[in-house]
Amino acid sequence: MTPRRLSAADPVALEALNAMILRSKAHWGYDAAFMQACVAVLRITPAHFQHPCAVLGEAPAYRGFVQVSVEGDAAQLEKLFVDPAAIGTGAGRALFDWAADVARAQGAVTLGIDSDPGAAPFYERMGARVVGTTPSEAIPGRFLPHLLLTL
């Protein structure tokens, strides 16, 4: 499968998606306690499908997941995760481009991104710039880079 082939995310395959998301987060070398603290925040539920989302690959071997929300002229990259085996293959770019395209199509002129610190350089390569920080939902006292992309 080429990295560009994305399809609509299927809420039936949540277990496979959540497993891939946790593998993606663990890629940054976090310890078990940190990962456990993140599980509830990272977990995809049927409610997540109220916003546009897409997957790369097929269950159970998903290579990526992306979700974006749009309110007025501002979009937010809600989630973007790449299976560690697919990092460096163009999967992240395909997922990011999909999110930006969906945001533009819905009238957004900016895309906000609250990023894992390890992933921030990727978003900068995509054209986003760090504009501040945002508190972590999972780890009290931790702050994440907040980036903005002009669409």
mmCIF file of C-alpha atoms in Angstrom:
data_model
loop_
_atom_site.group_PDB
_atom_site.id
_atom_site.type_symbol
_atom_site.label_atom_id
_atom_site.label_comp_id
_atom_site.label_asym_id
_atom_site.label_seq_id
_atom_site.Cartn_x
_atom_site.Cartn_y
_atom_site.Cartn_z
ATOM 1 C CA MET A 1 0.000 0.000 0.000
ATOM 2 C CA THR A 2 1.305 3.430 -0.889
ATOM 3 C CA PRO A 3 1.335 6.070 1.831
ATOM 4 C CA ARG A 4 -1.203 8.218 -0.013
ATOM 5 C CA ARG A 5 -4.065 5.672 0.219
ATOM 6 C CA LEU A 6 -6.190 6.804 3.120
ATOM 7 C CA SER A 7 -9.672 5.593 3.902
ATOM 8 C CA ALA A 8 -12.440 6.520 6.282
ATOM 9 C CA ALA A 9 -11.767 5.326 9.804
ATOM 10 C CA ASP A 10 -14.003 2.472 10.937
ATOM 11 C CA PRO A 11 -15.323 2.745 14.508
ATOM 12 C CA VAL A 12 -15.621 -1.051 14.599
ATOM 13 C CA ALA A 13 -11.818 -1.444 14.606
ATOM 14 C CA LEU A 14 -11.129 0.603 17.728
ATOM 15 C CA GLU A 15 -8.959 -2.035 19.426
ATOM 16 C CA ALA A 16 -6.531 -2.137 16.489
ATOM 17 C CA LEU A 17 -6.476 1.663 16.220
ATOM 18 C CA ASN A 18 -5.838 2.134 19.926
ATOM 19 C CA ALA A 19 -3.032 -0.431 19.912
ATOM 20 C CA MET A 20 -1.340 1.379 16.999
ATOM 21 C CA ILE A 21 -1.762 4.758 18.731
ATOM 22 C CA LEU A 22 -0.058 3.475 21.881
ATOM 23 C CA ARG A 23 2.807 2.013 19.831
ATOM 24 C CA SER A 24 3.182 5.382 18.133
ATOM 25 C CA LYS A 25 3.291 7.297 21.418
ATOM 26 C CA ALA A 26 5.754 4.790 22.929
ATOM 27 C CA HIS A 27 8.087 5.447 19.971
ATOM 28 C CA TRP A 28 9.322 8.548 21.829
ATOM 29 C CA GLY A 29 10.827 6.400 24.599
ATOM 30 C CA TYR A 30 8.401 7.105 27.416
ATOM 31 C CA ASP A 31 8.426 4.799 30.430
ATOM 32 C CA ALA A 32 5.532 2.551 31.478
ATOM 33 C CA ALA A 33 4.167 4.998 34.080
ATOM 34 C CA PHE A 34 4.050 7.837 31.539
ATOM 35 C CA MET A 35 2.353 5.603 28.970
ATOM 36 C CA GLN A 36 -0.232 4.451 31.502
ATOM 37 C CA ALA A 37 -1.024 8.079 32.339
ATOM 38 C CA CYS A 38 -1.648 8.766 28.634
ATOM 39 C CA VAL A 39 -3.963 5.843 27.850
ATOM 40 C CA ALA A 40 -7.272 7.566 28.629
ATOM 41 C CA VAL A 41 -6.344 10.734 26.702
ATOM 42 C CA LEU A 42 -5.086 8.849 23.648
ATOM 43 C CA ARG A 43 -7.887 6.248 23.451
ATOM 44 C CA ILE A 44 -10.196 6.524 20.440
ATOM 45 C CA THR A 45 -13.891 5.974 21.208
ATOM 46 C CA PRO A 46 -16.983 6.058 18.970
ATOM 47 C CA ALA A 47 -17.441 9.727 19.980
ATOM 48 C CA HIS A 48 -14.251 10.633 18.096
ATOM 49 C CA PHE A 49 -15.989 9.874 14.817
ATOM 50 C CA GLN A 50 -18.084 13.038 15.059
ATOM 51 C CA HIS A 51 -15.083 14.821 13.496
ATOM 52 C CA PRO A 52 -13.445 13.841 10.197
ATOM 53 C CA CYS A 53 -10.858 11.098 10.602
ATOM 54 C CA ALA A 54 -9.007 8.687 8.370
ATOM 55 C CA VAL A 55 -6.705 5.708 8.582
ATOM 56 C CA LEU A 56 -3.730 4.531 6.617
ATOM 57 C CA GLY A 57 -3.749 0.771 6.122
ATOM 58 C CA GLU A 58 -6.318 -1.772 7.174
ATOM 59 C CA ALA A 59 -7.211 -3.465 10.461
ATOM 60 C CA PRO A 60 -5.451 -4.943 12.246
ATOM 61 C CA ALA A 61 -2.282 -3.556 10.618
ATOM 62 C CA TYR A 62 -3.048 0.157 10.658
ATOM 63 C CA ARG A 63 -0.106 2.358 9.721
ATOM 64 C CA GLY A 64 -1.650 5.646 10.813
ATOM 65 C CA PHE A 65 -4.637 7.572 12.123
ATOM 66 C CA VAL A 66 -5.599 11.228 11.778
ATOM 67 C CA GLN A 67 -8.458 13.368 13.065
ATOM 68 C CA VAL A 68 -9.220 17.039 12.501
ATOM 69 C CA SER A 69 -11.951 19.357 13.761
ATOM 70 C CA VAL A 70 -13.043 22.642 12.242
ATOM 71 C CA GLU A 71 -14.888 25.494 13.898
ATOM 72 C CA GLY A 72 -15.380 28.561 11.745
ATOM 73 C CA ASP A 73 -12.094 29.468 10.083
ATOM 74 C CA ALA A 74 -9.923 27.582 12.617
ATOM 75 C CA ALA A 75 -9.097 23.884 12.502
ATOM 76 C CA GLN A 76 -7.407 21.739 15.120
ATOM 77 C CA LEU A 77 -5.376 18.626 14.437
ATOM 78 C CA GLU A 78 -6.961 16.450 17.104
ATOM 79 C CA LYS A 79 -4.843 13.343 16.554
ATOM 80 C CA LEU A 80 -2.116 12.170 14.201
ATOM 81 C CA PHE A 81 -0.328 8.911 14.950
ATOM 82 C CA VAL A 82 1.957 6.798 12.774
ATOM 83 C CA ASP A 83 2.894 3.214 13.537
ATOM 84 C CA PRO A 84 6.636 3.174 14.335
ATOM 85 C CA ALA A 85 7.264 0.735 11.464
ATOM 86 C CA ALA A 86 5.833 3.322 9.039
ATOM 87 C CA ILE A 87 7.816 6.343 10.290
ATOM 88 C CA GLY A 88 9.975 7.699 7.491
ATOM 89 C CA THR A 89 7.822 6.195 4.721
ATOM 90 C CA GLY A 90 5.698 9.262 3.951
ATOM 91 C CA ALA A 91 2.806 8.037 6.111
ATOM 92 C CA GLY A 92 2.906 11.061 8.413
ATOM 93 C CA ARG A 93 2.977 13.477 5.495
ATOM 94 C CA ALA A 94 0.005 11.717 3.866
ATOM 95 C CA LEU A 95 -2.000 11.909 7.092
ATOM 96 C CA PHE A 96 -1.039 15.546 7.689
ATOM 97 C CA ASP A 97 -1.865 16.541 4.102
ATOM 98 C CA TRP A 98 -5.266 14.856 4.436
ATOM 99 C CA ALA A 99 -6.014 16.859 7.601
ATOM 100 C CA ALA A 100 -4.938 20.142 6.005
ATOM 101 C CA ASP A 101 -7.017 19.415 2.885
ATOM 102 C CA VAL A 102 -10.119 18.601 4.964
ATOM 103 C CA ALA A 103 -9.627 21.755 7.031
ATOM 104 C CA ARG A 104 -9.292 23.921 3.918
ATOM 105 C CA ALA A 105 -12.348 22.305 2.316
ATOM 106 C CA GLN A 106 -14.378 23.201 5.419
ATOM 107 C CA GLY A 107 -13.276 26.841 5.299
ATOM 108 C CA ALA A 108 -10.432 26.866 7.827
ATOM 109 C CA VAL A 109 -7.539 29.256 7.283
ATOM 110 C CA THR A 110 -5.396 27.996 10.178
ATOM 111 C CA LEU A 111 -4.622 24.572 11.635
ATOM 112 C CA GLY A 112 -3.650 24.383 15.303
ATOM 113 C CA ILE A 113 -1.491 21.508 16.535
ATOM 114 C CA ASP A 114 -0.765 20.483 20.125
ATOM 115 C CA SER A 115 2.245 18.256 19.605
ATOM 116 C CA ASP A 116 4.302 15.726 21.459
ATOM 117 C CA PRO A 117 7.701 17.426 21.855
ATOM 118 C CA GLY A 118 9.316 14.679 19.776
ATOM 119 C CA ALA A 119 6.908 15.235 16.893
ATOM 120 C CA ALA A 120 7.163 19.048 16.794
ATOM 121 C CA PRO A 121 10.056 19.021 14.278
ATOM 122 C CA PHE A 122 7.881 16.982 11.893
ATOM 123 C CA TYR A 123 5.125 19.601 12.035
ATOM 124 C CA GLU A 124 7.686 22.343 11.487
ATOM 125 C CA ARG A 125 8.843 20.521 8.342
ATOM 126 C CA MET A 126 5.192 20.538 7.230
ATOM 127 C CA GLY A 127 5.240 24.354 7.481
ATOM 128 C CA ALA A 128 3.779 24.909 10.971
ATOM 129 C CA ARG A 129 5.484 27.198 13.452
ATOM 130 C CA VAL A 130 5.627 26.994 17.237
ATOM 131 C CA VAL A 131 3.509 29.813 18.680
ATOM 132 C CA GLY A 132 3.316 28.789 22.344
ATOM 133 C CA THR A 133 2.564 25.900 24.652
ATOM 134 C CA THR A 134 -0.519 24.096 25.904
ATOM 135 C CA PRO A 135 -0.989 22.064 29.089
ATOM 136 C CA SER A 136 -0.893 18.286 28.719
ATOM 137 C CA GLU A 137 -4.251 16.611 29.297
ATOM 138 C CA ALA A 138 -2.508 13.529 30.686
ATOM 139 C CA ILE A 139 0.461 14.741 32.735
ATOM 140 C CA PRO A 140 -0.128 17.571 35.249
ATOM 141 C CA GLY A 141 2.539 20.271 35.013
ATOM 142 C CA ARG A 142 3.708 19.152 31.554
ATOM 143 C CA PHE A 143 3.394 21.529 28.607
ATOM 144 C CA LEU A 144 3.295 20.649 24.928
ATOM 145 C CA PRO A 145 4.394 22.727 21.968
ATOM 146 C CA HIS A 146 1.465 24.478 20.279
ATOM 147 C CA LEU A 147 2.019 25.020 16.577
ATOM 148 C CA LEU A 148 0.038 26.847 13.935
ATOM 149 C CA LEU A 149 -0.110 26.275 10.208
ATOM 150 C CA THR A 150 -1.517 28.926 7.900
ATOM 151 C CA LEU A 151 -3.633 27.114 5.360
#
